[in-house]
Amino acid sequence: MSTPLENWVEESARLTRPSKIVWCDGSQSEFESLADEMLRDGTFLDLNPHTYPRCYLHRSNPNDVARTEGLTFICSTRKEDAGPTNNWMAPAEAKEKVRPLFHAAMKGRTMYVVPYIMGPANSPYSKIGVELTDSPYVVASMRIMSRMGKVALDQLGNSADFVPGLHSLGDLNPERRFILHFPEERLIWSVGSGYGGNALLGKKCFALRIASWMAREQGWMAEHMLILGLEDPSGKVTYMAAAFPSACGKTNLAMMVSALESQGYRVWTVGDDIAWMHVAADGTLRAINPEAGFFGVAPGTNAKTNPNVMAALRHDTIFTNVGLTSSREPWWEGMDANAPNGLMDWHGKPYSADQTAAAHPNSRYTVPAAQSPSISPHWEDPAGVPISALIFGGRRARVAPLVYESRDWRHGVFVGATMASETTAAATGAVGVTRRDPMAMLPFCGYNMADYFGHWLAMEPKLKNPPKIFHVNWFRRGADGKFLWPGYGENVRVLKWMLERIEGRTAADDTPIGFVPTASSLTLDGLRISRETLAELLRVDGGDWAEEEKATGEFFAKFGARLPAAIHHEHRALGERLSRASVGAR
Ligand code: OXD
Ligand code: MN
């Protein structure tokens, strides 16, 4: 008798017609033979074996360098279940349209069967997926990003309890590229792209889009959040999870080297992108990192912005679309001041200084999480880590202060739902376009976001001590357009304030938007920051917030009657607090 997995592999092979089927075991020797094959056909280039042992460079097709949100669909039976912020296709229509693209797509190629676990092996919170792919680069990347191979197959046994994902590079033509999610069947189809977020199906497709749907049904949370532990001088570690839209420094925060290390405050990394959070029997919220590696943006990464990852990626790392130096080392903008002589760009052409970039702005490193010096001793704890704070953040030149604490869980959900980030013209410091990105889940929520807010609200009664919810903004600018806050390792000062709020040990001002630190409650010793700068960082501007309140109302209107009443209520309450404060100020 064949197993459900064998049946599906067979059915998919009938459709895609590979010349060979290989079941991956995840071993080092399997990886080495895949790497050799990729070195032979040019998919991989080897890097300097002395300075970057067992590291490879992959150059993708130039039309395939990023997630393609416009080609990403939620295929729920009812359109309203996908909601106004997702692309939608009816399941039957989607299959009819995309099945022909899979037809004989693997002819002359190998189909790899890639079983994987999202989450630590043997955790009750982990889940199994199986990806069928014709890309050896995807196989090699999945081996870093998940617990892949025999370990997953052993855990699965004969069960049908896995998320199937069918992936083919197709012809890499964006006209024939589709990333489809069938949440009711828990099925993923991806064709026409080899890029990480489109092709490593465990990551955004399963661990966020499909998992968010499952999490709502099953009463847990699948979030686009890093997880870190803040150690205090007594050795106690408090865990926090944080959601930021892209380009807000999530990986850097998760892997931060603390500026307060001499005072005994240190940051441990549990995860840099995704958190699966469950309510444990004791009523605490426990988080696991479903991934096993970091798929991080390379440009801007250097010894100052992220020393831990710079140390991690010196061996056993795959680089994608970065530059290559004459000594066969990876290079990208922001790694050091000047491009070295003899540099090749990400296309493999000699780099010249009048070019915009040697590395693609979305070039990446794929590195095992365990290689980071900051990795938490508990990062693979099957029970997860207990979460005491949830943090939302965005890039706001104005409006949001450095940090504030929500009044309670419900207000915190509202704060997450109103999250936004700006594109700024950095050179002039001009304020750019604000993109609403609730909980940083806009591109990743597998269902109607109004229901998603409802799900967040519904978690509260299940939690004995709901985590405090904070909002941060490292990106506020002064009148001269310059950033007011130094960021990076100094952000630990803000985490320390949160810790003291959690422990009820520090002061805050009660403002219309929530609790903002008093000027003396932040630990600022060793940091040169003027009283005026600090005041500006913490200022809640009535005019800016009145505009913000209006803009969030317009965003919420998209969801119509499906928006939970509690979100309306919080929106109204904010408006009332703001008008009371402005009357008081007159
Ligand atoms: C993202 C990523 O795009 O993590 O958010 O790659
Ligand atoms: Mn992400």
CSV table of C-alpha atoms in Angstrom, one decimal, residues 80-536:
chain,number,residue,atom,x,y,z
A,80,GLU,CA,-14.3,37.5,0.8
A,81,ASP,CA,-12.2,35.0,2.8
A,82,ALA,CA,-9.1,36.2,1.0
A,83,GLY,CA,-10.1,39.8,1.8
A,84,PRO,CA,-9.4,43.2,0.2
A,85,THR,CA,-5.7,43.1,0.6
A,86,ASN,CA,-4.9,39.8,-1.2
A,87,ASN,CA,-5.1,38.8,-4.8
A,88,TRP,CA,-7.7,36.1,-5.2
A,89,MET,CA,-8.6,33.4,-7.7
A,90,ALA,CA,-11.2,30.7,-7.3
A,91,PRO,CA,-9.5,27.3,-6.7
A,92,ALA,CA,-10.9,25.6,-9.8
A,93,GLU,CA,-10.1,28.5,-12.0
A,94,ALA,CA,-6.6,28.8,-10.6
A,95,LYS,CA,-5.9,25.1,-11.1
A,96,GLU,CA,-7.2,25.2,-14.6
A,97,LYS,CA,-5.1,28.2,-15.5
A,98,VAL,CA,-1.8,27.1,-13.9
A,99,ARG,CA,-1.9,23.3,-14.3
A,100,PRO,CA,-0.8,23.6,-18.0
A,101,LEU,CA,2.3,25.4,-16.8
A,102,PHE,CA,3.3,22.3,-14.7
A,103,HIS,CA,2.5,20.0,-17.6
A,104,ALA,CA,5.8,18.2,-18.5
A,105,ALA,CA,7.6,21.1,-16.8
A,106,MET,CA,10.2,18.8,-15.3
A,107,LYS,CA,11.0,17.0,-18.6
A,108,GLY,CA,14.7,16.2,-18.7
A,109,ARG,CA,15.0,17.4,-15.1
A,110,THR,CA,15.1,15.7,-11.7
A,111,MET,CA,12.2,16.0,-9.3
A,112,TYR,CA,13.5,16.4,-5.8
A,113,VAL,CA,11.2,15.2,-3.0
A,114,VAL,CA,12.1,17.5,-0.1
A,115,PRO,CA,10.4,16.6,3.2
A,116,TYR,CA,10.9,19.2,5.9
A,117,ILE,CA,9.9,20.2,9.4
A,118,MET,CA,9.0,23.8,10.2
A,119,GLY,CA,10.0,24.1,13.9
A,120,PRO,CA,12.3,22.0,16.0
A,121,ALA,CA,12.1,18.2,15.5
A,122,ASN,CA,10.0,16.8,18.3
A,123,SER,CA,8.2,20.0,19.2
A,124,PRO,CA,4.4,19.7,19.5
A,125,TYR,CA,4.2,23.0,17.7
A,126,SER,CA,6.2,21.9,14.6
A,127,LYS,CA,4.6,21.0,11.3
A,128,ILE,CA,5.6,19.0,8.3
A,129,GLY,CA,5.7,20.1,4.7
A,130,VAL,CA,6.9,18.4,1.6
A,131,GLU,CA,8.2,20.4,-1.4
A,132,LEU,CA,8.5,18.8,-4.8
A,133,THR,CA,11.0,20.9,-6.9
A,134,ASP,CA,13.1,20.7,-10.0
A,135,SER,CA,15.6,23.3,-8.6
A,136,PRO,CA,18.7,22.0,-6.8
A,137,TYR,CA,19.3,25.5,-5.5
A,138,VAL,CA,16.0,25.3,-3.7
A,139,VAL,CA,16.9,21.9,-2.3
A,140,ALA,CA,20.2,23.3,-1.0
A,141,SER,CA,18.5,26.4,0.5
A,142,MET,CA,15.7,24.3,2.1
A,143,ARG,CA,18.4,22.3,3.8
A,144,ILE,CA,19.6,25.4,5.5
A,145,MET,CA,16.2,27.0,6.2
A,146,SER,CA,14.4,24.0,7.6
A,147,ARG,CA,15.0,20.6,9.2
A,148,MET,CA,15.0,18.8,5.9
A,149,GLY,CA,15.2,15.1,4.9
A,150,LYS,CA,15.2,11.9,6.9
A,151,VAL,CA,14.3,13.7,10.1
A,152,ALA,CA,11.1,14.9,8.6
A,153,LEU,CA,10.2,11.7,6.8
A,154,ASP,CA,10.7,9.7,10.0
A,155,GLN,CA,8.4,12.1,11.8
A,156,LEU,CA,5.8,12.0,9.1
A,157,GLY,CA,5.6,8.2,8.8
A,158,ASN,CA,2.6,7.1,6.8
A,159,SER,CA,0.6,10.1,7.9
A,160,ALA,CA,-1.3,12.5,5.5
A,161,ASP,CA,-0.6,15.4,7.9
A,162,PHE,CA,1.8,17.4,5.8
A,163,VAL,CA,1.5,20.6,3.6
A,164,PRO,CA,2.2,19.7,0.0
A,165,GLY,CA,4.0,22.2,-2.2
A,166,LEU,CA,4.6,21.7,-5.8
A,167,HIS,CA,7.4,23.9,-7.3
A,168,SER,CA,8.9,24.1,-10.8
A,169,LEU,CA,11.2,26.7,-12.3
A,170,GLY,CA,9.1,26.5,-15.4
A,171,ASP,CA,10.7,28.7,-18.0
A,172,LEU,CA,11.3,31.6,-15.5
A,173,ASN,CA,9.1,33.9,-17.5
A,174,PRO,CA,7.2,36.4,-15.3
A,175,GLU,CA,4.3,36.0,-17.7
A,176,ARG,CA,4.0,32.4,-16.6
A,177,ARG,CA,4.9,32.9,-12.9
A,178,PHE,CA,2.3,32.1,-10.2
A,179,ILE,CA,2.5,31.6,-6.5
A,180,LEU,CA,-0.8,30.0,-5.5
A,181,HIS,CA,-2.1,29.1,-2.0
A,182,PHE,CA,-5.1,26.8,-1.5
A,183,PRO,CA,-5.7,27.3,2.2
A,184,GLU,CA,-8.7,25.0,2.5
A,185,GLU,CA,-6.6,22.1,1.0
A,186,ARG,CA,-3.4,23.4,2.6
A,187,LEU,CA,-1.8,23.1,-0.8
A,188,ILE,CA,0.9,25.4,-2.4
A,189,TRP,CA,1.7,25.6,-6.2
A,190,SER,CA,4.6,27.8,-7.3
A,191,VAL,CA,5.8,28.0,-10.8
A,192,GLY,CA,8.1,30.3,-12.8
A,193,SER,CA,10.4,31.5,-10.1
A,194,GLY,CA,13.5,30.2,-8.2
A,195,TYR,CA,13.6,33.2,-5.8
A,196,GLY,CA,13.6,32.5,-2.0
A,197,GLY,CA,10.2,33.8,-0.9
A,198,ASN,CA,8.5,32.4,-4.0
A,199,ALA,CA,10.3,29.1,-4.2
A,200,LEU,CA,11.4,28.0,-0.7
A,201,LEU,CA,7.9,27.0,0.1
A,202,GLY,CA,8.4,26.4,3.8
A,203,LYS,CA,9.0,30.1,4.4
A,204,LYS,CA,6.4,32.7,3.4
A,205,CYS,CA,4.0,30.3,1.6
A,206,PHE,CA,3.7,27.7,4.4
A,207,ALA,CA,5.0,29.3,7.6
A,208,LEU,CA,3.0,32.5,7.1
A,209,ARG,CA,0.2,32.3,4.5
A,210,ILE,CA,-1.0,28.7,5.0
A,211,ALA,CA,0.0,28.6,8.6
A,212,SER,CA,-1.9,31.9,9.4
A,213,TRP,CA,-5.1,30.2,8.1
A,214,MET,CA,-4.4,27.0,10.1
A,215,ALA,CA,-3.5,29.1,13.2
A,216,ARG,CA,-6.9,30.9,13.1
A,217,GLU,CA,-8.7,27.6,12.9
A,218,GLN,CA,-6.7,26.0,15.6
A,219,GLY,CA,-6.3,29.0,18.0
A,220,TRP,CA,-2.6,29.9,17.6
A,221,MET,CA,-0.7,32.6,15.8
A,222,ALA,CA,1.6,32.6,12.8
A,223,GLU,CA,3.4,35.9,12.7
A,224,HIS,CA,6.0,37.8,10.6
A,225,MET,CA,8.1,38.4,13.8
A,226,LEU,CA,11.6,38.0,15.0
A,227,ILE,CA,12.1,36.5,18.4
A,228,LEU,CA,14.8,37.6,20.8
A,229,GLY,CA,15.8,37.1,24.4
A,230,LEU,CA,17.0,40.1,26.5
A,231,GLU,CA,19.3,38.9,29.3
A,232,ASP,CA,19.5,41.2,32.4
A,233,PRO,CA,22.4,41.4,34.8
A,234,SER,CA,21.0,38.7,37.0
A,235,GLY,CA,21.1,36.3,34.0
A,236,LYS,CA,17.3,36.2,33.6
A,237,VAL,CA,16.2,36.2,30.0
A,238,THR,CA,12.9,37.9,28.9
A,239,TYR,CA,11.7,37.0,25.4
A,240,MET,CA,10.1,39.4,23.0
A,241,ALA,CA,8.7,39.0,19.5
A,242,ALA,CA,8.7,41.9,17.0
A,243,ALA,CA,7.1,42.7,13.7
A,244,PHE,CA,8.5,45.2,11.2
A,245,PRO,CA,7.9,45.6,7.5
A,246,SER,CA,10.9,44.9,5.2
A,247,ALA,CA,13.8,47.3,5.3
A,248,CYS,CA,13.3,48.2,9.0
A,249,GLY,CA,16.2,46.1,10.3
A,250,LYS,CA,14.5,43.0,11.7
A,251,THR,CA,17.5,40.7,11.3
A,252,ASN,CA,19.8,43.3,12.8
A,253,LEU,CA,17.6,43.8,15.9
A,254,ALA,CA,17.3,40.0,16.4
A,255,MET,CA,21.0,39.6,16.2
A,256,MET,CA,22.0,42.8,17.9
A,257,VAL,CA,25.3,43.3,19.9
A,258,SER,CA,24.0,45.2,22.9
A,259,ALA,CA,25.4,48.6,23.7
A,260,LEU,CA,24.7,47.9,27.3
A,261,GLU,CA,26.7,44.6,27.4
A,262,SER,CA,29.1,46.1,30.1
A,263,GLN,CA,26.0,46.6,32.3
A,264,GLY,CA,25.0,43.0,31.8
A,265,TYR,CA,22.3,43.4,29.1
A,266,ARG,CA,22.7,41.0,26.2
A,267,VAL,CA,20.5,40.0,23.3
A,268,TRP,CA,20.0,36.4,22.2
A,269,THR,CA,18.6,35.4,18.9
A,270,VAL,CA,15.8,32.9,18.6
A,271,GLY,CA,14.5,33.8,15.2
A,272,ASP,CA,14.8,36.6,12.6
A,273,ASP,CA,11.6,36.4,10.5
A,274,ILE,CA,8.8,34.2,11.6
A,275,ALA,CA,7.2,33.3,15.0
A,276,TRP,CA,4.7,30.5,15.6
A,277,MET,CA,3.0,31.2,19.0
A,278,HIS,CA,0.8,29.0,21.0
A,279,VAL,CA,-1.0,29.3,24.4
A,280,ALA,CA,0.6,26.8,26.7
A,281,ALA,CA,-1.3,24.9,29.4
A,282,ASP,CA,-0.2,27.5,32.0
A,283,GLY,CA,-1.7,30.3,29.9
A,284,THR,CA,1.7,31.7,28.7
A,285,LEU,CA,2.3,32.6,25.0
A,286,ARG,CA,5.1,30.4,23.8
A,287,ALA,CA,7.0,31.0,20.6
A,288,ILE,CA,9.0,28.8,18.3
A,289,ASN,CA,11.0,29.8,15.3
A,290,PRO,CA,9.8,27.5,12.5
A,291,GLU,CA,12.9,28.1,10.5
A,292,ALA,CA,16.4,26.8,10.8
A,293,GLY,CA,18.3,29.5,9.0
A,294,PHE,CA,18.4,33.2,8.1
A,295,PHE,CA,17.6,34.4,4.6
A,296,GLY,CA,18.8,37.9,5.0
A,297,VAL,CA,19.3,41.0,2.8
A,298,ALA,CA,23.0,41.4,2.2
A,299,PRO,CA,23.4,45.1,1.2
A,300,GLY,CA,24.0,47.3,4.3
A,301,THR,CA,25.2,44.4,6.4
A,302,ASN,CA,28.5,45.0,7.9
A,303,ALA,CA,30.6,44.7,11.1
A,304,LYS,CA,28.7,47.7,12.6
A,305,THR,CA,25.1,46.9,11.6
A,306,ASN,CA,25.3,43.2,12.3
A,307,PRO,CA,28.6,41.8,13.5
A,308,ASN,CA,27.0,38.5,14.5
A,309,VAL,CA,25.7,37.7,11.0
A,310,MET,CA,29.1,38.8,9.5
A,311,ALA,CA,30.7,36.1,11.7
A,312,ALA,CA,28.0,33.5,10.9
A,313,LEU,CA,28.3,33.8,7.2
A,314,ARG,CA,32.1,33.0,6.9
A,315,HIS,CA,31.3,29.3,6.2
A,316,ASP,CA,28.6,27.0,4.9
A,317,THR,CA,26.6,29.9,3.4
A,318,ILE,CA,24.9,30.4,0.1
A,319,PHE,CA,25.1,33.9,-1.4
A,320,THR,CA,22.6,35.0,-4.1
A,321,ASN,CA,23.2,37.9,-6.4
A,322,VAL,CA,26.0,39.6,-4.5
A,323,GLY,CA,29.2,40.9,-6.1
A,324,LEU,CA,32.4,38.8,-6.4
A,325,THR,CA,35.9,40.1,-5.6
A,326,SER,CA,39.0,39.1,-7.4
A,327,SER,CA,39.9,36.9,-4.4
A,328,ARG,CA,36.5,35.1,-4.8
A,329,GLU,CA,34.9,36.7,-1.8
A,330,PRO,CA,31.4,38.0,-1.7
A,331,TRP,CA,30.9,41.8,-1.7
A,332,TRP,CA,27.9,44.1,-1.5
A,333,GLU,CA,27.2,47.8,-1.0
A,334,GLY,CA,27.7,48.9,2.6
A,335,MET,CA,30.0,46.0,3.5
A,336,ASP,CA,32.9,48.4,3.6
A,337,ALA,CA,33.5,51.9,2.3
A,338,ASN,CA,34.9,51.2,-1.2
A,339,ALA,CA,34.3,48.7,-3.9
A,340,PRO,CA,37.5,46.6,-4.3
A,341,ASN,CA,39.4,46.6,-7.5
A,342,GLY,CA,38.6,43.8,-9.9
A,343,LEU,CA,35.1,43.4,-8.6
A,344,MET,CA,32.4,41.5,-10.6
A,345,ASP,CA,28.8,42.6,-10.3
A,346,TRP,CA,25.9,40.3,-9.6
A,347,HIS,CA,25.5,39.6,-13.3
A,348,GLY,CA,29.1,38.4,-13.5
A,349,LYS,CA,30.3,41.5,-15.4
A,350,PRO,CA,33.3,43.7,-14.4
A,351,TYR,CA,32.0,46.4,-12.0
A,352,SER,CA,32.6,50.0,-12.8
A,353,ALA,CA,32.1,52.8,-10.3
A,354,ASP,CA,29.5,54.6,-12.5
A,355,GLN,CA,27.2,51.6,-12.0
A,356,THR,CA,24.4,51.9,-9.5
A,357,ALA,CA,25.1,48.6,-7.6
A,358,ALA,CA,27.5,45.7,-7.6
A,359,ALA,CA,25.1,43.6,-5.6
A,360,HIS,CA,21.4,43.5,-6.3
A,361,PRO,CA,19.6,45.6,-3.6
A,362,ASN,CA,17.7,42.4,-2.7
A,363,SER,CA,20.8,40.1,-2.8
A,364,ARG,CA,20.8,37.6,0.0
A,365,TYR,CA,22.8,35.3,2.3
A,366,THR,CA,21.3,31.9,3.4
A,367,VAL,CA,23.0,30.8,6.6
A,368,PRO,CA,22.3,28.2,9.3
A,369,ALA,CA,20.9,30.0,12.4
A,370,ALA,CA,23.2,27.8,14.6
A,371,GLN,CA,26.2,29.6,13.1
A,372,SER,CA,25.4,32.9,14.8
A,373,PRO,CA,27.4,33.7,17.9
A,374,SER,CA,24.2,35.3,19.2
A,375,ILE,CA,22.0,32.1,18.9
A,376,SER,CA,20.0,31.5,22.0
A,377,PRO,CA,20.7,28.2,23.9
A,378,HIS,CA,16.9,27.8,23.8
A,379,TRP,CA,16.3,28.4,20.1
A,380,GLU,CA,15.4,24.8,19.5
A,381,ASP,CA,13.5,24.3,22.7
A,382,PRO,CA,10.5,22.1,21.7
A,383,ALA,CA,8.3,24.0,24.2
A,384,GLY,CA,9.3,27.3,22.7
A,385,VAL,CA,10.2,30.4,24.7
A,386,PRO,CA,7.7,32.4,26.8
A,387,ILE,CA,6.9,35.8,25.2
A,388,SER,CA,6.5,38.8,27.6
A,389,ALA,CA,6.4,41.5,25.0
A,390,LEU,CA,5.2,42.0,21.4
A,391,ILE,CA,6.7,44.8,19.5
A,392,PHE,CA,5.4,46.5,16.3
A,393,GLY,CA,7.4,49.0,14.4
A,394,GLY,CA,7.8,51.0,11.2
A,395,ARG,CA,9.9,53.5,9.5
A,396,ARG,CA,8.3,56.9,10.3
A,397,ALA,CA,10.2,60.2,9.8
A,398,ARG,CA,7.5,61.8,12.0
A,399,VAL,CA,4.5,60.9,13.9
A,400,ALA,CA,5.6,57.8,15.9
A,401,PRO,CA,7.8,58.4,19.0
A,402,LEU,CA,10.9,56.3,19.7
A,403,VAL,CA,8.7,53.9,21.7
A,404,TYR,CA,5.3,53.7,23.3
A,405,GLU,CA,3.4,51.1,25.2
A,406,SER,CA,-0.2,50.3,24.4
A,407,ARG,CA,-2.8,50.7,27.1
A,408,ASP,CA,-3.8,47.0,27.0
A,409,TRP,CA,-4.1,44.0,24.6
A,410,ARG,CA,-7.0,45.4,22.7
A,411,HIS,CA,-5.4,48.8,22.2
A,412,GLY,CA,-2.2,46.9,21.3
A,413,VAL,CA,-4.0,45.0,18.5
A,414,PHE,CA,-5.2,48.4,17.2
A,415,VAL,CA,-1.7,49.7,17.3
A,416,GLY,CA,-0.5,46.7,15.2
A,417,ALA,CA,-3.5,47.1,12.8
A,418,THR,CA,-2.5,50.7,12.2
A,419,MET,CA,1.2,49.9,11.5
A,420,ALA,CA,2.7,51.8,8.6
A,421,SER,CA,6.1,52.4,7.1
A,422,GLU,CA,7.4,55.2,4.9
A,423,THR,CA,9.5,55.2,1.8
A,424,THR,CA,11.8,58.2,2.4
A,425,ALA,CA,14.1,60.1,0.0
A,426,ALA,CA,17.0,59.6,2.3
A,427,ALA,CA,19.2,62.2,0.7
A,428,THR,CA,16.8,65.1,1.3
A,429,GLY,CA,15.1,63.7,4.3
A,430,ALA,CA,11.7,64.3,2.7
A,431,VAL,CA,8.8,62.4,4.0
A,432,GLY,CA,7.7,59.7,1.5
A,433,VAL,CA,4.7,57.6,0.9
A,434,THR,CA,3.2,55.8,3.8
A,435,ARG,CA,2.3,52.2,3.2
A,436,ARG,CA,-0.1,50.6,5.7
A,437,ASP,CA,1.2,47.2,6.7
A,438,PRO,CA,-0.7,45.8,9.7
A,439,MET,CA,1.5,43.6,11.9
A,440,ALA,CA,3.9,43.5,8.9
A,441,MET,CA,1.5,40.8,7.5
A,442,LEU,CA,0.0,42.6,4.5
A,443,PRO,CA,1.8,40.4,2.0
A,444,PHE,CA,1.6,37.3,4.2
A,445,CYS,CA,-1.8,37.0,5.8
A,446,GLY,CA,-3.5,34.0,4.1
A,447,TYR,CA,-7.0,35.3,4.8
A,448,ASN,CA,-9.1,38.4,5.3
A,449,MET,CA,-7.2,40.8,7.4
A,450,ALA,CA,-10.3,42.0,9.2
A,451,ASP,CA,-10.8,38.4,10.4
A,452,TYR,CA,-7.1,38.4,11.3
A,453,PHE,CA,-7.6,41.4,13.6
A,454,GLY,CA,-10.5,39.5,15.1
A,455,HIS,CA,-8.3,36.5,15.7
A,456,TRP,CA,-5.7,38.6,17.5
A,457,LEU,CA,-8.5,40.0,19.7
A,458,ALA,CA,-9.8,36.5,20.4
A,459,MET,CA,-6.4,35.4,21.7
A,460,GLU,CA,-6.6,37.7,24.8
A,461,PRO,CA,-9.0,35.7,26.9
A,462,LYS,CA,-6.9,32.6,26.5
A,463,LEU,CA,-3.8,34.3,27.9
A,464,LYS,CA,-3.2,34.4,31.6
A,465,ASN,CA,-0.8,37.3,31.5
A,466,PRO,CA,-1.1,38.8,28.0
A,467,PRO,CA,2.3,40.1,26.8
A,468,LYS,CA,2.6,43.9,26.8
A,469,ILE,CA,2.4,45.4,23.3
A,470,PHE,CA,4.8,48.1,22.3
A,471,HIS,CA,5.4,50.2,19.2
A,472,VAL,CA,8.9,51.5,18.2
A,473,ASN,CA,10.3,53.8,15.6
A,474,TRP,CA,14.1,53.9,15.1
A,475,PHE,CA,13.7,56.2,12.1
A,476,ARG,CA,12.4,59.5,13.4
A,477,ARG,CA,14.1,62.5,11.8
A,478,GLY,CA,14.8,66.0,13.1
A,479,ALA,CA,14.0,69.3,11.3
A,480,ASP,CA,17.4,68.9,9.5
A,481,GLY,CA,16.3,65.6,8.0
A,482,LYS,CA,18.8,63.6,10.1
A,483,PHE,CA,17.9,60.5,12.1
A,484,LEU,CA,17.4,61.4,15.8
A,485,TRP,CA,18.2,58.0,17.2
A,486,PRO,CA,21.5,56.1,16.6
A,487,GLY,CA,19.8,52.7,16.3
A,488,TYR,CA,21.6,49.3,16.0
A,489,GLY,CA,23.2,48.2,19.3
A,490,GLU,CA,21.8,51.3,21.0
A,491,ASN,CA,18.2,49.9,20.5
A,492,VAL,CA,18.9,47.7,23.5
A,493,ARG,CA,18.2,50.9,25.6
A,494,VAL,CA,14.6,50.8,24.4
A,495,LEU,CA,14.3,47.0,25.1
A,496,LYS,CA,15.6,47.7,28.6
A,497,TRP,CA,12.8,50.2,29.1
A,498,MET,CA,10.3,47.7,27.9
A,499,LEU,CA,11.7,45.1,30.3
A,500,GLU,CA,11.3,47.6,33.2
A,501,ARG,CA,7.7,48.3,32.2
A,502,ILE,CA,7.0,44.6,32.1
A,503,GLU,CA,8.4,44.4,35.6
A,504,GLY,CA,6.6,47.5,36.7
A,505,ARG,CA,9.8,49.3,37.6
A,506,THR,CA,9.8,52.4,35.5
A,507,ALA,CA,7.8,55.5,34.7
A,508,ALA,CA,5.9,56.6,31.6
A,509,ASP,CA,3.7,59.5,30.6
A,510,ASP,CA,0.1,58.7,29.9
A,511,THR,CA,-0.4,60.3,26.4
A,512,PRO,CA,-3.4,60.0,24.0
A,513,ILE,CA,-1.5,57.3,22.0
A,514,GLY,CA,-0.3,55.2,24.9
A,515,PHE,CA,2.5,55.3,27.5
A,516,VAL,CA,5.6,57.1,26.4
A,517,PRO,CA,8.9,57.0,28.4
A,518,THR,CA,9.6,60.0,30.7
A,519,ALA,CA,12.9,61.6,29.7
A,520,SER,CA,14.6,60.1,32.7
A,521,SER,CA,13.3,56.6,32.4
A,522,LEU,CA,15.5,55.6,29.4
A,523,THR,CA,19.1,54.5,30.2
A,524,LEU,CA,21.2,56.9,28.2
A,525,ASP,CA,24.6,56.8,29.9
A,526,GLY,CA,27.4,56.5,27.5
A,527,LEU,CA,25.3,57.9,24.7
A,528,ARG,CA,25.7,61.5,23.5
A,529,ILE,CA,22.2,62.7,23.0
A,530,SER,CA,20.9,66.2,23.8
A,531,ARG,CA,17.9,67.0,25.9
A,532,GLU,CA,16.2,68.6,22.9
A,533,THR,CA,16.8,65.5,20.7
A,534,LEU,CA,15.4,63.2,23.3
A,535,ALA,CA,12.3,65.5,23.7
A,536,GLU,CA,11.8,65.4,20.0
